[in-house]
């Protein structure tokens, strides 16, 4: 067997955070080429992270928001009905994720941001995972470098965009 198939998937959560304009928060990773440069460089992603022992996915997604973007001012709109698994690219197997995982299996949540933009702080948990953030319209996400995770975002956006358009009461739009 190969190292790739011998390693397990890491349980993980992802947060597709929508603002009042139904734009998605994307943050630029500090550990990838292009970090620290102009806004059109680097690899961007939604907040995500591992599930701690004894934690359920809903608890984990709120904790990850607080750790990665400095705020948990958000309400869960819904979750993707299935776990989504991905394999790391071959050159990252044995290096990324502590070298212990072949990739991640993720439970994704759509959330509505209930705070103000200045609530978002990338420096509250060190080392910082991100160096910049921006709001991106779902239709513009195709122009953002999300690296090898593009298929995940393409899978999530249609369903989560529908959730984000619902009024905060949860009632169907008229």
Tab-separated table of C-alpha atoms in Angstrom:
chain	number	residue	atom	x	y	z
A	1	UNK	CA	0.000	0.000	0.000
A	2	UNK	CA	1.047	3.576	-0.507
A	3	UNK	CA	1.519	6.118	2.237
A	4	UNK	CA	-1.507	7.933	0.874
A	5	UNK	CA	-3.893	5.026	1.348
A	6	UNK	CA	-2.364	4.023	4.703
A	7	UNK	CA	-3.116	7.383	6.308
A	8	UNK	CA	-6.567	8.354	7.637
A	9	UNK	CA	-8.592	11.487	6.926
A	10	UNK	CA	-8.581	14.223	9.564
A	11	UNK	CA	-12.074	15.174	10.831
A	12	UNK	CA	-12.568	18.859	10.061
A	13	UNK	CA	-15.182	21.612	9.812
A	14	UNK	CA	-15.497	24.417	7.291
A	15	UNK	CA	-17.277	27.765	7.643
A	16	UNK	CA	-18.709	29.541	4.608
A	17	UNK	CA	-19.449	32.862	6.297
A	18	UNK	CA	-21.841	35.211	4.464
A	19	UNK	CA	-22.231	38.914	5.171
A	20	UNK	CA	-25.471	40.899	4.756
A	21	UNK	CA	-24.697	41.306	1.014
A	22	UNK	CA	-24.389	37.494	0.691
A	23	UNK	CA	-20.656	37.739	0.003
A	24	UNK	CA	-18.333	35.045	1.344
A	25	UNK	CA	-15.427	35.708	3.694
A	26	UNK	CA	-12.175	34.479	2.141
A	27	UNK	CA	-8.838	34.695	3.962
A	28	UNK	CA	-5.294	34.346	2.600
A	29	UNK	CA	-3.114	31.626	4.106
A	30	UNK	CA	0.180	32.717	5.665
A	31	UNK	CA	1.920	29.417	4.869
A	32	UNK	CA	1.497	29.506	1.072
A	33	UNK	CA	3.351	31.371	-1.685
A	34	UNK	CA	2.044	34.908	-2.197
A	35	UNK	CA	1.328	35.590	1.482
A	36	UNK	CA	2.207	39.145	2.421
A	37	UNK	CA	1.928	40.338	-1.170
A	38	UNK	CA	-0.758	42.196	-3.093
A	39	UNK	CA	-4.361	41.107	-2.589
A	40	UNK	CA	-4.435	39.308	-5.955
A	41	UNK	CA	-1.705	36.893	-4.825
A	42	UNK	CA	-1.642	33.917	-2.500
A	43	UNK	CA	-3.981	31.053	-1.711
A	44	UNK	CA	-7.341	31.894	-0.148
A	45	UNK	CA	-9.853	29.809	1.754
A	46	UNK	CA	-12.826	29.910	4.077
A	47	UNK	CA	-12.098	29.366	7.774
A	48	UNK	CA	-11.768	25.694	8.620
A	49	UNK	CA	-10.079	23.469	11.130
A	50	UNK	CA	-9.955	20.225	13.035
A	51	UNK	CA	-12.561	18.892	15.403
A	52	UNK	CA	-11.213	18.510	18.925
A	53	UNK	CA	-11.875	15.367	20.945
A	54	UNK	CA	-15.281	15.540	22.625
A	55	UNK	CA	-16.418	18.387	20.368
A	56	UNK	CA	-19.309	18.173	17.932
A	57	UNK	CA	-19.044	19.802	14.487
A	58	UNK	CA	-21.296	22.758	15.414
A	59	UNK	CA	-19.128	23.563	18.432
A	60	UNK	CA	-15.989	23.136	16.343
A	61	UNK	CA	-17.083	25.525	13.592
A	62	UNK	CA	-17.805	28.309	16.087
A	63	UNK	CA	-14.474	27.720	17.876
A	64	UNK	CA	-12.605	27.743	14.571
A	65	UNK	CA	-14.173	31.084	13.605
A	66	UNK	CA	-13.060	32.587	16.901
A	67	UNK	CA	-9.531	31.189	16.586
A	68	UNK	CA	-8.968	31.999	12.918
A	69	UNK	CA	-10.801	35.285	12.381
A	70	UNK	CA	-11.067	36.570	15.951
A	71	UNK	CA	-14.851	36.513	16.193
A	72	UNK	CA	-17.691	34.047	16.473
A	73	UNK	CA	-20.363	36.649	15.739
A	74	UNK	CA	-22.278	34.382	13.422
A	75	UNK	CA	-25.341	32.214	13.310
A	76	UNK	CA	-25.499	28.868	11.582
A	77	UNK	CA	-27.847	28.946	8.578
A	78	UNK	CA	-27.450	25.293	7.721
A	79	UNK	CA	-24.999	22.522	7.007
A	80	UNK	CA	-24.061	20.576	3.926
A	81	UNK	CA	-25.905	17.229	4.135
A	82	UNK	CA	-22.806	15.081	3.584
A	83	UNK	CA	-19.207	15.021	4.752
A	84	UNK	CA	-16.812	16.014	1.960
A	85	UNK	CA	-13.439	14.261	1.842
A	86	UNK	CA	-10.393	15.351	-0.113
A	87	UNK	CA	-6.883	14.022	-0.549
A	88	UNK	CA	-3.884	16.297	-0.225
A	89	UNK	CA	-1.794	16.733	-3.359
A	90	UNK	CA	0.962	14.100	-3.506
A	91	UNK	CA	3.732	16.597	-2.672
A	92	UNK	CA	1.992	17.450	0.631
A	93	UNK	CA	1.376	13.866	1.807
A	94	UNK	CA	3.514	13.240	4.879
A	95	UNK	CA	4.220	16.989	5.262
A	96	UNK	CA	0.961	18.907	5.702
A	97	UNK	CA	-1.468	18.254	8.562
A	98	UNK	CA	1.410	17.118	10.763
A	99	UNK	CA	2.239	14.350	8.289
A	100	UNK	CA	-0.405	12.145	9.929
A	101	UNK	CA	-3.261	12.421	7.419
A	102	UNK	CA	-3.873	11.818	3.723
A	103	UNK	CA	-6.418	14.652	3.643
A	104	UNK	CA	-9.497	15.776	5.470
A	105	UNK	CA	-13.128	14.818	5.776
A	106	UNK	CA	-15.108	17.981	6.339
A	107	UNK	CA	-18.503	18.975	7.674
A	108	UNK	CA	-19.326	22.341	6.113
A	109	UNK	CA	-21.604	25.012	7.531
A	110	UNK	CA	-23.168	28.118	6.004
A	111	UNK	CA	-23.198	30.960	8.527
A	112	UNK	CA	-24.490	34.530	8.593
A	113	UNK	CA	-21.994	37.050	9.949
A	114	UNK	CA	-23.764	39.116	12.610
A	115	UNK	CA	-20.889	41.400	13.556
A	116	UNK	CA	-19.139	44.358	11.964
A	117	UNK	CA	-16.138	44.120	9.666
A	118	UNK	CA	-13.865	45.515	12.379
A	119	UNK	CA	-14.791	42.514	14.575
A	120	UNK	CA	-12.711	40.380	12.196
A	121	UNK	CA	-9.186	40.115	13.595
A	122	UNK	CA	-6.561	37.780	12.181
A	123	UNK	CA	-4.061	38.402	14.996
A	124	UNK	CA	-5.923	37.065	18.024
A	125	UNK	CA	-4.560	33.511	17.768
A	126	UNK	CA	-0.862	33.065	17.073
A	127	UNK	CA	0.638	31.955	14.872
A	128	UNK	CA	-1.887	33.617	12.575
A	129	UNK	CA	-3.189	31.334	9.859
A	130	UNK	CA	-4.225	34.229	7.606
A	131	UNK	CA	-2.676	37.589	6.733
A	132	UNK	CA	-5.595	39.214	4.843
A	133	UNK	CA	-9.293	38.744	4.336
A	134	UNK	CA	-11.922	39.983	1.928
A	135	UNK	CA	-15.605	39.568	1.108
A	136	UNK	CA	-16.113	37.857	-2.274
A	137	UNK	CA	-19.339	37.528	-4.226
A	138	UNK	CA	-20.054	33.843	-4.959
A	139	UNK	CA	-19.983	34.620	-8.687
A	140	UNK	CA	-16.410	36.000	-8.310
A	141	UNK	CA	-15.037	33.034	-6.388
A	142	UNK	CA	-13.914	31.487	-9.673
A	143	UNK	CA	-11.366	34.343	-9.896
A	144	UNK	CA	-9.865	33.684	-6.459
A	145	UNK	CA	-6.951	31.258	-6.062
A	146	UNK	CA	-8.291	28.571	-3.716
A	147	UNK	CA	-5.706	26.041	-4.833
A	148	UNK	CA	-6.604	22.363	-4.900
A	149	UNK	CA	-9.793	22.982	-2.879
A	150	UNK	CA	-11.687	24.517	-5.823
A	151	UNK	CA	-13.936	21.433	-6.337
A	152	UNK	CA	-15.111	21.705	-2.718
A	153	UNK	CA	-16.155	25.338	-3.116
A	154	UNK	CA	-17.839	24.590	-6.441
A	155	UNK	CA	-19.845	21.873	-4.695
A	156	UNK	CA	-20.865	24.068	-1.736
A	157	UNK	CA	-21.675	27.406	-3.342
A	158	UNK	CA	-24.959	26.508	-5.100
A	159	UNK	CA	-26.582	25.111	-1.953
A	160	UNK	CA	-25.100	27.595	0.506
A	161	UNK	CA	-25.917	30.589	-1.692
A	162	UNK	CA	-29.581	29.550	-1.560
A	163	UNK	CA	-29.403	29.382	2.242
A	164	UNK	CA	-27.719	32.782	2.447
A	165	UNK	CA	-30.495	34.427	0.400
A	166	UNK	CA	-33.166	33.369	2.902
A	167	UNK	CA	-34.374	36.089	5.270
A	168	UNK	CA	-32.955	35.765	8.773
A	169	UNK	CA	-36.354	34.552	10.020
A	170	UNK	CA	-35.806	31.355	8.063
A	171	UNK	CA	-38.976	31.909	6.042
A	172	UNK	CA	-38.952	31.315	2.325
A	173	UNK	CA	-38.365	34.432	0.204
A	174	UNK	CA	-41.454	35.961	-1.377
